[in-house]
mmCIF file with all atom_site columns, C-alpha atoms in Angstrom:
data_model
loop_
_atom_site.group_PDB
_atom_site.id
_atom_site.type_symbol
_atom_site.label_atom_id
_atom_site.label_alt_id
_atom_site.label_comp_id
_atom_site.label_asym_id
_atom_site.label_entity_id
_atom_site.label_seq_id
_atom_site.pdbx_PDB_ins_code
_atom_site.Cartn_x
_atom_site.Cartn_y
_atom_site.Cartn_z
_atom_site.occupancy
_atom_site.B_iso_or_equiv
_atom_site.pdbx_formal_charge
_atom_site.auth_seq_id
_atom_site.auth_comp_id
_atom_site.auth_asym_id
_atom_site.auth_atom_id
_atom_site.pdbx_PDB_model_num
ATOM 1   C CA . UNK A 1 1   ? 8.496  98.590 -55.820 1.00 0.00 ? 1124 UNK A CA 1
ATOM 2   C CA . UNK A 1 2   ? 6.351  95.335 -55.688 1.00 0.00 ? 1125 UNK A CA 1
ATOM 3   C CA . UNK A 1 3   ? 2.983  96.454 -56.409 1.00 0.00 ? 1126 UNK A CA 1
ATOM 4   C CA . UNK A 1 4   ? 1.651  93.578 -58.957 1.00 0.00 ? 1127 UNK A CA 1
ATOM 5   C CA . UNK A 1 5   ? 0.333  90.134 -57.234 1.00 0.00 ? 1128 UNK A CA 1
ATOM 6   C CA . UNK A 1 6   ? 1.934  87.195 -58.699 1.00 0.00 ? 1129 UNK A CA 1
ATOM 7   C CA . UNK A 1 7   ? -0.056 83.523 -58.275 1.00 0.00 ? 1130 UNK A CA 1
ATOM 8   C CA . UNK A 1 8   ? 2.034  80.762 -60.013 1.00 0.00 ? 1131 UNK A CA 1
ATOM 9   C CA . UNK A 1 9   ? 1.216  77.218 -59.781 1.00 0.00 ? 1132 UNK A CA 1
ATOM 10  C CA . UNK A 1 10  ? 1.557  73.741 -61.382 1.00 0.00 ? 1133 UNK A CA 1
ATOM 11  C CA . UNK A 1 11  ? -0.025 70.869 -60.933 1.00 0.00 ? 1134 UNK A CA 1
ATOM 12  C CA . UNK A 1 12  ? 2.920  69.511 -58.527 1.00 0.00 ? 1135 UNK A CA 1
ATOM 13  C CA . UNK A 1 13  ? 2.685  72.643 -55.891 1.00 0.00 ? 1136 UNK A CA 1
ATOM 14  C CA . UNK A 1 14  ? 2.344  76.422 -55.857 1.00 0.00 ? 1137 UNK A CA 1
ATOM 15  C CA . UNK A 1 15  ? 5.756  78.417 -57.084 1.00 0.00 ? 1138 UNK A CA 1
ATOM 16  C CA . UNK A 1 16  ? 4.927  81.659 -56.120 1.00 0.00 ? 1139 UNK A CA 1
ATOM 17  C CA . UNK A 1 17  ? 2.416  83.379 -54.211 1.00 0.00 ? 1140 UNK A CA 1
ATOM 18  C CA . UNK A 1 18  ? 3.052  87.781 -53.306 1.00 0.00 ? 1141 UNK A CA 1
ATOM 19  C CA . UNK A 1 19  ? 4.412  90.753 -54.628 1.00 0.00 ? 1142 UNK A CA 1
ATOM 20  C CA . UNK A 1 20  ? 6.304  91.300 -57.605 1.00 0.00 ? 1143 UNK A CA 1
ATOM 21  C CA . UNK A 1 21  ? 8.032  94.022 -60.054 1.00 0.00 ? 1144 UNK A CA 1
ATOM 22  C CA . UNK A 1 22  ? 7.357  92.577 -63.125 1.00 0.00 ? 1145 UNK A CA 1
ATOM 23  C CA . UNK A 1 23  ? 6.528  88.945 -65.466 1.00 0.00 ? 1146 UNK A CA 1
ATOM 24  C CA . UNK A 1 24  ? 8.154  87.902 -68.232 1.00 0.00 ? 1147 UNK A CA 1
ATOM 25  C CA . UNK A 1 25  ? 5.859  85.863 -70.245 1.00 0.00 ? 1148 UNK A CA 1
ATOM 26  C CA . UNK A 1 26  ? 6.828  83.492 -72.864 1.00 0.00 ? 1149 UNK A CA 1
ATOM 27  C CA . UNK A 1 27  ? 3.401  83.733 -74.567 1.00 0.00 ? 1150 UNK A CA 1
ATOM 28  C CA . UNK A 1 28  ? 1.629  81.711 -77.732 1.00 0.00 ? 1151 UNK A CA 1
ATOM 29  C CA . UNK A 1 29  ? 1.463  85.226 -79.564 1.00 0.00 ? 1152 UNK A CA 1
ATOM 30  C CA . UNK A 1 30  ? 5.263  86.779 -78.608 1.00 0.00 ? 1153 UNK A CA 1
ATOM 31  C CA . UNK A 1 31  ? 6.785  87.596 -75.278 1.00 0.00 ? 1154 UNK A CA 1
ATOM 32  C CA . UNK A 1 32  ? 5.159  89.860 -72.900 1.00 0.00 ? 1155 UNK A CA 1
ATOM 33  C CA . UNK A 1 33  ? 6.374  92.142 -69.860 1.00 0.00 ? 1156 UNK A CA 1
ATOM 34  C CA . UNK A 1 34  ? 3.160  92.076 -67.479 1.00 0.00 ? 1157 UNK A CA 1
ATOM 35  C CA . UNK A 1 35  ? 3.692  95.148 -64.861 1.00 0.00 ? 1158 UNK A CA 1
ATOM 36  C CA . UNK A 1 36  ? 0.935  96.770 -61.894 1.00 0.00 ? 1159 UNK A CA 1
ATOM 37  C CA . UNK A 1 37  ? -1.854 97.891 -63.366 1.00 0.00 ? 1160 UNK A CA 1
ATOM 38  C CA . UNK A 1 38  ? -1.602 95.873 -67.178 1.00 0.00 ? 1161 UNK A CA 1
ATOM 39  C CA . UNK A 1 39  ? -4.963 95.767 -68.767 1.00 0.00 ? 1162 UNK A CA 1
ATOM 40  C CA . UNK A 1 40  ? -6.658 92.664 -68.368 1.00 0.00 ? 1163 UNK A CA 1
ATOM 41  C CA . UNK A 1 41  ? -6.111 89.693 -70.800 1.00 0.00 ? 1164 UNK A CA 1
ATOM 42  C CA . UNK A 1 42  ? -6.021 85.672 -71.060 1.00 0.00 ? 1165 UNK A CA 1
ATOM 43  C CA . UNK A 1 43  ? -3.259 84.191 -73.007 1.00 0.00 ? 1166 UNK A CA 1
ATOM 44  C CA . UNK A 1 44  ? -1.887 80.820 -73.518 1.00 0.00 ? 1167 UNK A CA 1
ATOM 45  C CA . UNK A 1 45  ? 1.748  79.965 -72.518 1.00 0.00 ? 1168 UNK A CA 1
ATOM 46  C CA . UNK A 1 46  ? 4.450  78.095 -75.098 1.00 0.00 ? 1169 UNK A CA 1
ATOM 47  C CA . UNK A 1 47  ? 7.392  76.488 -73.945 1.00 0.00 ? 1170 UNK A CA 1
ATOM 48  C CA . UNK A 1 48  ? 10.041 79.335 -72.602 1.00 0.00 ? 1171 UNK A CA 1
ATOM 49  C CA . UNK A 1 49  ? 11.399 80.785 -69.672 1.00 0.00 ? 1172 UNK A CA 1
ATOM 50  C CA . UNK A 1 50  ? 9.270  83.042 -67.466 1.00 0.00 ? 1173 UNK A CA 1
ATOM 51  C CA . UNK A 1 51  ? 11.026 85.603 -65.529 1.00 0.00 ? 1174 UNK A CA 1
ATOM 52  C CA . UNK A 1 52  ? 10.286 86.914 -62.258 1.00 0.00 ? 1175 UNK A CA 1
ATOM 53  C CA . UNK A 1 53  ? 11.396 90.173 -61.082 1.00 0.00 ? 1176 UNK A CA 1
ATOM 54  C CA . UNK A 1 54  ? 11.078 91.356 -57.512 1.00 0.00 ? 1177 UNK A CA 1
ATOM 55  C CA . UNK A 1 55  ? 13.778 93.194 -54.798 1.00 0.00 ? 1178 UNK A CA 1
ATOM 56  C CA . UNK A 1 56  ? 16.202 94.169 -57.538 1.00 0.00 ? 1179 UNK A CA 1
ATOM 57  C CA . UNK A 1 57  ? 16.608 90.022 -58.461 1.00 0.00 ? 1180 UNK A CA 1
ATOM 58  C CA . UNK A 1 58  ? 15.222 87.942 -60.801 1.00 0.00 ? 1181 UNK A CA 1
ATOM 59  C CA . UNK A 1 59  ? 14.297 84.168 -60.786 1.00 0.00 ? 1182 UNK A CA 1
ATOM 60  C CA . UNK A 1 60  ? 13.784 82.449 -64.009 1.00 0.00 ? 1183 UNK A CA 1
ATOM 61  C CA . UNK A 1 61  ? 11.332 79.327 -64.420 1.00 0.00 ? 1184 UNK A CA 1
ATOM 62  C CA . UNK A 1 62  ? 11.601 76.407 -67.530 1.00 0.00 ? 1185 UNK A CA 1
ATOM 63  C CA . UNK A 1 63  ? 7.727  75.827 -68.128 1.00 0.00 ? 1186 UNK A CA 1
ATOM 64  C CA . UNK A 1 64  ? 6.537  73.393 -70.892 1.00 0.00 ? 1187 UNK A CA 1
ATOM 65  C CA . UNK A 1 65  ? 2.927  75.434 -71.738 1.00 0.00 ? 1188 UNK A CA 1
ATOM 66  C CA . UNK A 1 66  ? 0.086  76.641 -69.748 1.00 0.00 ? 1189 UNK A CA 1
ATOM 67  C CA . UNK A 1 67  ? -2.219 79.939 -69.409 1.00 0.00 ? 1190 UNK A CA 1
ATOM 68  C CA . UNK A 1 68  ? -1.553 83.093 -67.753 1.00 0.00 ? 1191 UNK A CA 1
ATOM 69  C CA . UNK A 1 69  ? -4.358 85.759 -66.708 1.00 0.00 ? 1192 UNK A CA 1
ATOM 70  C CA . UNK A 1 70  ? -4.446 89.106 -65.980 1.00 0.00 ? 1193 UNK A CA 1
ATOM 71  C CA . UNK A 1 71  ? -7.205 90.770 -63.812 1.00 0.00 ? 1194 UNK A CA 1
ATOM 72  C CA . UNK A 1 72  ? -8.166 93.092 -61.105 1.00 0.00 ? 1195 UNK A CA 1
ATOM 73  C CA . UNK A 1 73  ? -6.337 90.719 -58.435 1.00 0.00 ? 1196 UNK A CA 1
ATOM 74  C CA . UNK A 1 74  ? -2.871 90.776 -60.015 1.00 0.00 ? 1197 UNK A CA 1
ATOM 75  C CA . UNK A 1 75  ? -1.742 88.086 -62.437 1.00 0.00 ? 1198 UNK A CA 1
ATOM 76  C CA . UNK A 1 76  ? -2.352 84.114 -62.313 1.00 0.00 ? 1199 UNK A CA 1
ATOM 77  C CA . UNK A 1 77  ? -0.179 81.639 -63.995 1.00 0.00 ? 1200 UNK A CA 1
ATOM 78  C CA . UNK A 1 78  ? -1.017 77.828 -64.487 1.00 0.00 ? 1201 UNK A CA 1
ATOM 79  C CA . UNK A 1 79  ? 2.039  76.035 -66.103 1.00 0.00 ? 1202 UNK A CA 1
ATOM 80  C CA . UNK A 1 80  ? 1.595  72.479 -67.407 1.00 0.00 ? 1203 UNK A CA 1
ATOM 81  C CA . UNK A 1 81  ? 5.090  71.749 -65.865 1.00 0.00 ? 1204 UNK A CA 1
ATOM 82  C CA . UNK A 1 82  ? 7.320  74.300 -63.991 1.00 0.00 ? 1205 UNK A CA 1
ATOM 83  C CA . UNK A 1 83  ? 11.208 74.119 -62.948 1.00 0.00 ? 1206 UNK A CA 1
ATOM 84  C CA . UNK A 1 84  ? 13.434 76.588 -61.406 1.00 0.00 ? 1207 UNK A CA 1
ATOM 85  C CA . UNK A 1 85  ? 15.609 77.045 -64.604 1.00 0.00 ? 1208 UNK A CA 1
ATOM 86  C CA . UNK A 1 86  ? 18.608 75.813 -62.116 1.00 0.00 ? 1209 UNK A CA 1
ATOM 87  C CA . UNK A 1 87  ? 17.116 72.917 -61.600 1.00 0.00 ? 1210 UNK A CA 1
ATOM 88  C CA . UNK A 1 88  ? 16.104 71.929 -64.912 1.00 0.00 ? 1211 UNK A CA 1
ATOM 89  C CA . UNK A 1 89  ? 18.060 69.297 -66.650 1.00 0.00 ? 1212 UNK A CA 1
ATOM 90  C CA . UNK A 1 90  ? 19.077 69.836 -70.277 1.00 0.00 ? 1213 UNK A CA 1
ATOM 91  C CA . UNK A 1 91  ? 20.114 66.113 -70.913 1.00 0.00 ? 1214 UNK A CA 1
ATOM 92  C CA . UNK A 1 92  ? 16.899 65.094 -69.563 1.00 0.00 ? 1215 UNK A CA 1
ATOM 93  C CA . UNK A 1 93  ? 15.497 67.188 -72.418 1.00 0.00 ? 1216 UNK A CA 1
ATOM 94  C CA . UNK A 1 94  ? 17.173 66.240 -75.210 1.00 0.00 ? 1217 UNK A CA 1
ATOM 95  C CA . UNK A 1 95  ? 16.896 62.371 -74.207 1.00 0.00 ? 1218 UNK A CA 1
ATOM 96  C CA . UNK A 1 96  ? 13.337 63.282 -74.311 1.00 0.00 ? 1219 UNK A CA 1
ATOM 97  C CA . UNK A 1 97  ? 13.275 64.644 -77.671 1.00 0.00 ? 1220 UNK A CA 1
ATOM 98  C CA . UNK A 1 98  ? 15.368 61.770 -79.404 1.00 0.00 ? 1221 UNK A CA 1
ATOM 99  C CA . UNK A 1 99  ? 12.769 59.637 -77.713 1.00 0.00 ? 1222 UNK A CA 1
ATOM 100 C CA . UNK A 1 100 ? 9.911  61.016 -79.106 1.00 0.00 ? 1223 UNK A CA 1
ATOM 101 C CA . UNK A 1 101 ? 11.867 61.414 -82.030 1.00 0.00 ? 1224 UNK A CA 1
ATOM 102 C CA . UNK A 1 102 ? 11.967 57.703 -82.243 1.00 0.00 ? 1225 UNK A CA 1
ATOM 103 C CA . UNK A 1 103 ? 8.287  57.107 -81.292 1.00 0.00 ? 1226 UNK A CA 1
ATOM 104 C CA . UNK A 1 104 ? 7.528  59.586 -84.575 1.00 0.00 ? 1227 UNK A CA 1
ATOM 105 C CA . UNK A 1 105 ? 9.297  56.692 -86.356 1.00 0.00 ? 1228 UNK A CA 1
ATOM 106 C CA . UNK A 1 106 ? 7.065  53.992 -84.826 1.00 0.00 ? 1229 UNK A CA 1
ATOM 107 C CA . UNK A 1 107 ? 3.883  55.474 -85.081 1.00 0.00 ? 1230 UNK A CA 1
ATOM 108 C CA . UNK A 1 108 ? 1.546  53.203 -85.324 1.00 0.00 ? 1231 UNK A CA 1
ATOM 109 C CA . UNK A 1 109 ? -1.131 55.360 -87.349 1.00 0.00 ? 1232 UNK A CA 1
ATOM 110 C CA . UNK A 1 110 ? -1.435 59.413 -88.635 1.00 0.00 ? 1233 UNK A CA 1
ATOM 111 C CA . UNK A 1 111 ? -3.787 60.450 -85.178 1.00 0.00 ? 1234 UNK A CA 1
ATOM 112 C CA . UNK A 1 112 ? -0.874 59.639 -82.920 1.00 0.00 ? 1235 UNK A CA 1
ATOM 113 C CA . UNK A 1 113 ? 1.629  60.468 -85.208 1.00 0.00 ? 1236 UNK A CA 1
ATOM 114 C CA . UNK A 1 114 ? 0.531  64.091 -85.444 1.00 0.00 ? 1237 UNK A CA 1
ATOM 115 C CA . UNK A 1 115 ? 0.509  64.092 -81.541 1.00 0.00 ? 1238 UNK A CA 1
ATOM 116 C CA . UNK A 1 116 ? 4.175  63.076 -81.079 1.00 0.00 ? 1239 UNK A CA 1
ATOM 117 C CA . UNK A 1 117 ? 4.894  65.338 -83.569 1.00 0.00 ? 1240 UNK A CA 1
ATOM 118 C CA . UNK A 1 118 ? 3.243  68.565 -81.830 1.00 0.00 ? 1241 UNK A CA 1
ATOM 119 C CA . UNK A 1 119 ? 4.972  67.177 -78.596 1.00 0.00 ? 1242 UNK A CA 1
ATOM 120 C CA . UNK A 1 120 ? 8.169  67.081 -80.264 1.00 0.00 ? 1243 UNK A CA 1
ATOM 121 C CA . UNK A 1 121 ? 7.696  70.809 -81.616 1.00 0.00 ? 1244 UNK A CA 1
ATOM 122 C CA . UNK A 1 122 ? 7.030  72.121 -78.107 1.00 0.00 ? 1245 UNK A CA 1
ATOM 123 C CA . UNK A 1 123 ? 10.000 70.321 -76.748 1.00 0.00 ? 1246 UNK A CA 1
ATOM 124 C CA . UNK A 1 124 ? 12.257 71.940 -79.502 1.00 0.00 ? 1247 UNK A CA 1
ATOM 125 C CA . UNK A 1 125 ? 10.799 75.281 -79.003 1.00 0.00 ? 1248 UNK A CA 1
ATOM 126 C CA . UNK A 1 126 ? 11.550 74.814 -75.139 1.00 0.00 ? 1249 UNK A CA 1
ATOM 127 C CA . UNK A 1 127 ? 15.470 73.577 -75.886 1.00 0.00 ? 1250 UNK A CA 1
ATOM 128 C CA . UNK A 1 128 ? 15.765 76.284 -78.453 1.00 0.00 ? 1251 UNK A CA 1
ATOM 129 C CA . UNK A 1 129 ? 14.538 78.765 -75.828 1.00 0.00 ? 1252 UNK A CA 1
ATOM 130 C CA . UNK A 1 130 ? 16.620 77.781 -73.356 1.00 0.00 ? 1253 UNK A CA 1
ATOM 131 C CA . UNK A 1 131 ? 19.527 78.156 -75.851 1.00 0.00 ? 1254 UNK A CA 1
ATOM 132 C CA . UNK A 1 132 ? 18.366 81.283 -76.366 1.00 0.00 ? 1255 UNK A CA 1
ATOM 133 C CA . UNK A 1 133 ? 18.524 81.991 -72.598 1.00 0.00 ? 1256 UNK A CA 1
ATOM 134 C CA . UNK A 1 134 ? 22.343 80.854 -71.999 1.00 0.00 ? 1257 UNK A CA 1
ATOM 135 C CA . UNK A 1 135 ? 23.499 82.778 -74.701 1.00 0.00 ? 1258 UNK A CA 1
ATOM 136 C CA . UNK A 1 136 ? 22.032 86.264 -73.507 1.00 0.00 ? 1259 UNK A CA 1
ATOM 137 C CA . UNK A 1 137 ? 22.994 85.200 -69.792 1.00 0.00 ? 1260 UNK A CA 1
ATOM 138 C CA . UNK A 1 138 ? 26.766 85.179 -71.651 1.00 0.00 ? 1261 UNK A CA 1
#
């Protein structure tokens, strides 16, 4: 029973565009479920998993941040980054964070300093989330 209109894009292309069941939104205030007819709302995206439900499947997408809104027309998503989660490459990750881990160590003053470090946090949020996600898948 697809009755809620999905837009989700990213910078690189457009994910999804129709009908869906039902969202799964990793947003900056908890997770929400966003079904047909939610009331309308703005909310920013942290690193997590959104799931997609639609046809009695689901399809699960890695993003790194980004908004979601919820209006008359259905719901739009803009991720910062977006991968299909079976496509997204956990060593990649974690090479990441030791890198910026690293360029913590070599900041060169407080201002960019504080930046890697926020970077950093999202990155751990987004490895501990998709953690989270292989253990309930098990």
């Amino acid at each position: 029973m697809a009755d809620l209109h999905l837009e989700f894009v990213s910078p690189e292309n457009v994910l999804f565009s129709g009908a869906v069941d039902q969202v799964d939104l990793p947003g900056a205030e908890g997770d929400l479920g966003i079904l047909a007819d939610h009331a309308p709302m703005v909310t920013t995206l942290r690193p997590g998993i959104i799931t997609i439900f639609r046809e009695g499947r689901h399809e699960s997408v890695v993003v790194t941040g980004g908004f979601a809104e919820v209006g008359p027309a259905g719901l739009t998503v803009l991720a910062d980054r977006a991968v299909l989660r079976e496509n997204f490459d956990v060593a990649t990750l974690s090479a990441e964070i030791k890198d910026t881990e690293e360029d913590i160590a070599d900041a060169a003053n407080e201002g960019q300093r504080d930046e890697l470090t926020r970077h950093l946090e999202q990155l751990k949020a987004l490895q501990t989330a998709l953690g989270a996600a292989e253990t309930a898948a098990h």
